[in-house]
Structures are given as C-alpha cells and as structure tokens.
C-alpha cells in the first residue's frame, strides 16, 4: 500500500499552511492556518475494512525546561519523544483520499470537537490537550488535526510522520476520549498493512535561513 500527497513529496518540508504555528513578520511565533494536508492512498490489502491515520512528531523534547527560550537553543542531544498531532479511526477505505482542509481549517482555542467526525470516522485527542492543560485561555480537549508548532528555539528540524494503517475490522475497539498510544495498541491485532509519508518543519530562524 502507498500513502501520498499533492502538497509535498515524502521527506520534503511541509507547507506552512498545514502548521498550527508560524513566524510573523517580526520573527515571533503565532498561530498558523492549521489546514490538514491532502492525503491519498492506493493498493490497500484486499481484506481492508477500515483505516486508521496517525500523525506524530518524533522530535519533541523530552524535557520542556528550555522550550521557547529566546536566550538559548534546545540541545540536539536531548532525548526526544512522540507528540501526536492527529488520530483518526474508523475511516472508510473509499473514497481513497482526504481533501486539503476537509478535517481542519484553522486552530481552535480549547480544541476542535470530537470524537465523532466526517465520513462516520472518529477522532482522538491530540497532544495539544496536555500541552495547553495549564493555560487558562487554551486548556481543553483537542480532537482531530492540529499541525506542526515546534519550539522556535529547537536546534533540530522536526519530522512529522503521517501513517495510514489498513485494518480488518470496521470499528476499532477504542471509546471516548482515546489517544494515539491507545489506538496504536488497539490496532495491532487487526493490522493488514501500513504506509507512511513524512514532512519536516521548523520555526528556528537560524535553520530556516540555512542553505
């Protein structure tokens, strides 16, 4: 099976319009367009009854002490962890694509609604739920897609992996406000195949200006 997009080639930088964060004219991080990318698939396994789509960033600092500090960069050697940006389950195999902006057209403070979504699919919580938990203006349950918003002082360019899983069941056994980690565990017994498409993104001005 194959996952592809009209918006970028695998491994290339992700378009800024897909990000939850961008830099303004003065180089300050601000909320971005947060539009979900176009994604399409082909050559699914014959017994596929539903799809799961997960987007995660595997370059997130494991310690937040230096995050978004203007007087220093986050060390590249710092251990990194997963951060889930999109968790979508029970997606029908047809039509074989998701349109750009179909599931997200803007960042919503306190989170987009869920878990019920388009096409009879369900969306889980993304990790902005935990990130904004202590913010009085933004705390809430963040369902669905919220794109890249890496620390502006990170010395690493972040990678965003969209992974499509073909499953032998129509409905995945997760309920309520489920997470990416729970979905990964639940899909394992039903997995028929998987495909990944990845992009990169950074808000570090030094890295953005590098040749």
Short mmCIF file of C-alpha atoms in Angstrom, two decimals:
data_model
loop_
_atom_site.label_atom_id
_atom_site.label_comp_id
_atom_site.label_asym_id
_atom_site.label_seq_id
_atom_site.Cartn_x
_atom_site.Cartn_y
_atom_site.Cartn_z
CA UNK A 1 0.00 0.00 0.00
CA UNK A 2 1.06 3.58 -0.59
CA UNK A 3 0.28 6.94 1.01
CA UNK A 4 0.94 10.13 -0.98
CA UNK A 5 0.00 13.81 -1.16
CA UNK A 6 -0.38 16.52 -3.78
CA UNK A 7 1.03 19.02 -1.28
CA UNK A 8 4.58 17.77 -0.84
CA UNK A 9 6.98 14.95 -1.65
CA UNK A 10 7.94 12.47 1.05
CA UNK A 11 10.76 13.90 3.18
CA UNK A 12 10.37 17.48 1.96
CA UNK A 13 9.42 20.46 4.16
CA UNK A 14 5.70 20.64 4.95
CA UNK A 15 3.84 23.68 3.57
CA UNK A 16 3.38 26.40 6.20
CA UNK A 17 -0.41 26.43 5.74
CA UNK A 18 -0.55 22.96 7.33
CA UNK A 19 1.08 24.17 10.53
CA UNK A 20 -0.60 25.25 13.75
CA UNK A 21 2.25 27.72 14.26
CA UNK A 22 4.24 30.06 12.03
CA UNK A 23 6.52 33.10 12.36
CA UNK A 24 5.09 36.58 11.86
CA UNK A 25 6.90 39.41 10.06
CA UNK A 26 8.95 40.15 13.17
CA UNK A 27 10.01 36.53 13.59
CA UNK A 28 7.67 35.84 16.50
CA UNK A 29 5.72 32.56 16.73
CA UNK A 30 1.98 32.98 16.15
CA UNK A 31 -0.96 30.72 15.34
CA UNK A 32 -0.94 29.40 11.77
CA UNK A 33 -3.58 28.37 9.23
CA UNK A 34 -3.71 24.79 10.60
CA UNK A 35 -5.16 23.28 7.42
CA UNK A 36 -4.94 19.50 7.17
CA UNK A 37 -2.99 18.30 4.10
CA UNK A 38 -4.30 16.38 1.13
CA UNK A 39 -3.62 12.66 1.57
CA UNK A 40 -4.42 9.79 -0.77
CA UNK A 41 -3.82 6.04 -0.77
CA UNK A 42 -3.74 3.13 -3.16
CA UNK A 43 -3.08 -0.61 -3.29
CA UNK A 44 -4.74 -1.39 0.05
CA UNK A 45 -4.73 -5.03 1.20
CA UNK A 46 -7.71 -6.98 -0.14
CA UNK A 47 -9.42 -7.51 3.24
CA UNK A 48 -9.26 -3.87 4.36
CA UNK A 49 -12.46 -2.79 6.11
CA UNK A 50 -11.33 0.46 7.72
CA UNK A 51 -8.34 2.77 8.01
CA UNK A 52 -6.54 4.49 10.87
CA UNK A 53 -4.50 7.63 10.28
CA UNK A 54 -1.97 8.88 12.81
CA UNK A 55 0.27 11.92 12.50
CA UNK A 56 3.03 12.29 15.06
CA UNK A 57 6.19 14.32 15.59
CA UNK A 58 9.00 12.14 16.95
CA UNK A 59 11.42 15.03 17.63
CA UNK A 60 9.67 16.64 20.61
CA UNK A 61 11.97 17.49 23.55
CA UNK A 62 11.50 15.10 26.47
CA UNK A 63 12.10 17.98 28.91
CA UNK A 64 10.36 21.32 28.46
CA UNK A 65 12.70 23.47 30.58
CA UNK A 66 14.33 25.22 27.60
CA UNK A 67 11.33 25.26 25.27
CA UNK A 68 10.71 28.64 23.57
CA UNK A 69 13.52 30.43 25.43
CA UNK A 70 14.93 33.31 23.41
CA UNK A 71 18.31 33.17 25.19
CA UNK A 72 19.22 29.59 24.20
CA UNK A 73 18.56 26.70 21.84
CA UNK A 74 17.30 23.26 22.83
CA UNK A 75 20.21 20.85 22.60
CA UNK A 76 20.05 18.36 19.75
CA UNK A 77 21.31 15.66 22.13
CA UNK A 78 18.26 15.94 24.41
CA UNK A 79 16.19 12.72 24.28
CA UNK A 80 13.07 13.08 22.15
CA UNK A 81 9.52 11.72 22.49
CA UNK A 82 6.39 11.33 20.34
CA UNK A 83 3.79 14.08 20.09
CA UNK A 84 0.51 13.11 18.39
CA UNK A 85 -0.99 15.69 16.02
CA UNK A 86 -3.83 13.68 14.50
CA UNK A 87 -5.56 10.43 15.49
CA UNK A 88 -8.32 9.32 13.10
CA UNK A 89 -10.02 5.90 13.26
CA UNK A 90 -12.86 4.03 11.50
CA UNK A 91 -12.14 5.84 8.23
CA UNK A 92 -13.77 4.04 5.25
CA UNK A 93 -11.30 2.93 2.54
CA UNK A 94 -13.31 4.81 -0.12
CA UNK A 95 -13.07 7.50 -1.33
CA UNK A 96 -9.32 6.93 -1.38
CA UNK A 97 -8.27 10.42 -0.33
CA UNK A 98 -8.70 13.20 2.20
CA UNK A 99 -9.06 16.66 0.71
CA UNK A 100 -6.87 19.52 1.89
CA UNK A 101 -8.80 21.35 4.63
CA UNK A 102 -11.51 18.68 4.84
CA UNK A 103 -10.95 17.95 8.53
CA UNK A 104 -9.29 21.17 9.72
CA UNK A 105 -9.37 24.80 8.59
CA UNK A 106 -7.91 26.74 11.48
CA UNK A 107 -6.64 26.43 15.02
CA UNK A 108 -9.42 26.43 17.65
CA UNK A 109 -8.53 27.56 21.17
CA UNK A 110 -9.68 24.89 23.68
CA UNK A 111 -9.81 22.37 20.85
CA UNK A 112 -11.96 21.18 17.99
CA UNK A 113 -14.97 18.96 18.85
CA UNK A 114 -14.89 15.17 18.84
CA UNK A 115 -14.74 12.24 18.78
CA UNK A 116 -17.43 11.95 16.06
CA UNK A 117 -16.24 13.27 12.72
CA UNK A 118 -16.79 13.20 8.96
CA UNK A 119 -17.50 10.03 6.93
CA UNK A 120 -18.55 8.16 10.11
CA UNK A 121 -14.97 8.26 11.36
CA UNK A 122 -13.89 9.18 14.90
CA UNK A 123 -11.04 11.44 16.00
CA UNK A 124 -8.96 11.02 19.13
CA UNK A 125 -7.25 13.58 21.32
CA UNK A 126 -4.05 15.10 20.02
CA UNK A 127 -1.25 16.08 22.40
CA UNK A 128 -2.04 19.78 22.44
CA UNK A 129 -4.55 18.63 25.07
CA UNK A 130 -1.72 18.04 27.51
CA UNK A 131 0.45 20.88 26.27
CA UNK A 132 -2.21 23.52 26.95
CA UNK A 133 -3.59 21.90 30.11
CA UNK A 134 -2.16 24.63 32.35
CA UNK A 135 -3.10 27.55 30.08
CA UNK A 136 -6.26 29.34 31.27
CA UNK A 137 -7.02 30.62 27.75
CA UNK A 138 -6.32 27.44 25.78
CA UNK A 139 -6.96 24.45 28.08
CA UNK A 140 -9.40 21.91 26.68
CA UNK A 141 -9.82 18.64 24.77
CA UNK A 142 -8.08 18.95 21.41
CA UNK A 143 -9.64 16.45 19.00
CA UNK A 144 -8.65 15.94 15.39
CA UNK A 145 -5.90 17.65 13.44
CA UNK A 146 -3.65 20.36 14.78
CA UNK A 147 -0.46 20.68 12.78
CA UNK A 148 3.18 21.48 13.48
CA UNK A 149 4.08 24.08 16.12
CA UNK A 150 7.62 23.15 17.19
CA UNK A 151 9.62 25.26 19.68
CA UNK A 152 11.09 28.28 17.92
CA UNK A 153 14.46 27.65 19.60
CA UNK A 154 14.89 23.96 18.84
CA UNK A 155 18.21 23.05 17.21
CA UNK A 156 16.54 20.12 15.43
CA UNK A 157 14.25 20.29 12.43
CA UNK A 158 11.13 18.34 13.41
CA UNK A 159 9.76 15.42 11.40
CA UNK A 160 6.03 14.77 11.02
CA UNK A 161 5.04 11.24 10.06
CA UNK A 162 1.58 10.51 8.65
CA UNK A 163 1.00 6.76 8.93
CA UNK A 164 -2.01 5.03 7.38
CA UNK A 165 -2.97 1.63 8.79
CA UNK A 166 -5.24 -0.83 6.94
CA UNK A 167 -7.38 -2.87 9.34
CA UNK A 168 -9.53 -5.99 9.04
CA UNK A 169 -12.31 -4.51 11.26
CA UNK A 170 -14.82 -1.72 10.58
CA UNK A 171 -14.68 -0.27 14.09
CA UNK A 172 -11.61 -0.08 16.29
CA UNK A 173 -12.10 -1.02 19.95
CA UNK A 174 -11.38 2.38 21.48
CA UNK A 175 -14.00 4.64 23.01
CA UNK A 176 -14.46 8.07 24.50
CA UNK A 177 -11.52 10.45 24.53
CA UNK A 178 -8.95 8.00 23.16
CA UNK A 179 -5.29 8.82 22.48
CA UNK A 180 -2.72 7.93 19.88
CA UNK A 181 -0.98 5.49 22.20
CA UNK A 182 -4.27 3.68 22.87
CA UNK A 183 -5.00 3.44 19.15
CA UNK A 184 -1.57 2.01 18.38
CA UNK A 185 -2.16 -0.74 20.93
CA UNK A 186 -5.71 -1.50 19.81
CA UNK A 187 -4.98 -1.73 16.08
CA UNK A 188 -2.13 -4.25 16.34
CA UNK A 189 -4.29 -7.45 16.24
CA UNK A 190 -6.18 -6.23 13.15
CA UNK A 191 -3.32 -4.78 11.11
CA UNK A 192 -3.12 -5.76 7.42
CA UNK A 193 -0.60 -3.18 6.25
CA UNK A 194 0.74 0.33 6.74
CA UNK A 195 2.28 3.19 4.77
CA UNK A 196 3.99 6.39 5.92
CA UNK A 197 4.50 9.83 4.40
CA UNK A 198 6.64 12.36 6.28
CA UNK A 199 7.47 16.04 6.13
CA UNK A 200 9.68 18.44 8.07
CA UNK A 201 9.07 21.80 9.73
CA UNK A 202 10.95 24.28 11.90
CA UNK A 203 10.36 27.69 13.45
CA UNK A 204 14.04 28.19 14.25
CA UNK A 205 15.08 31.24 12.20
CA UNK A 206 18.69 30.06 12.03
CA UNK A 207 17.64 26.74 10.50
CA UNK A 208 15.09 28.31 8.17
CA UNK A 209 17.75 30.57 6.68
CA UNK A 210 20.33 27.78 6.25
CA UNK A 211 21.10 26.85 2.63
#
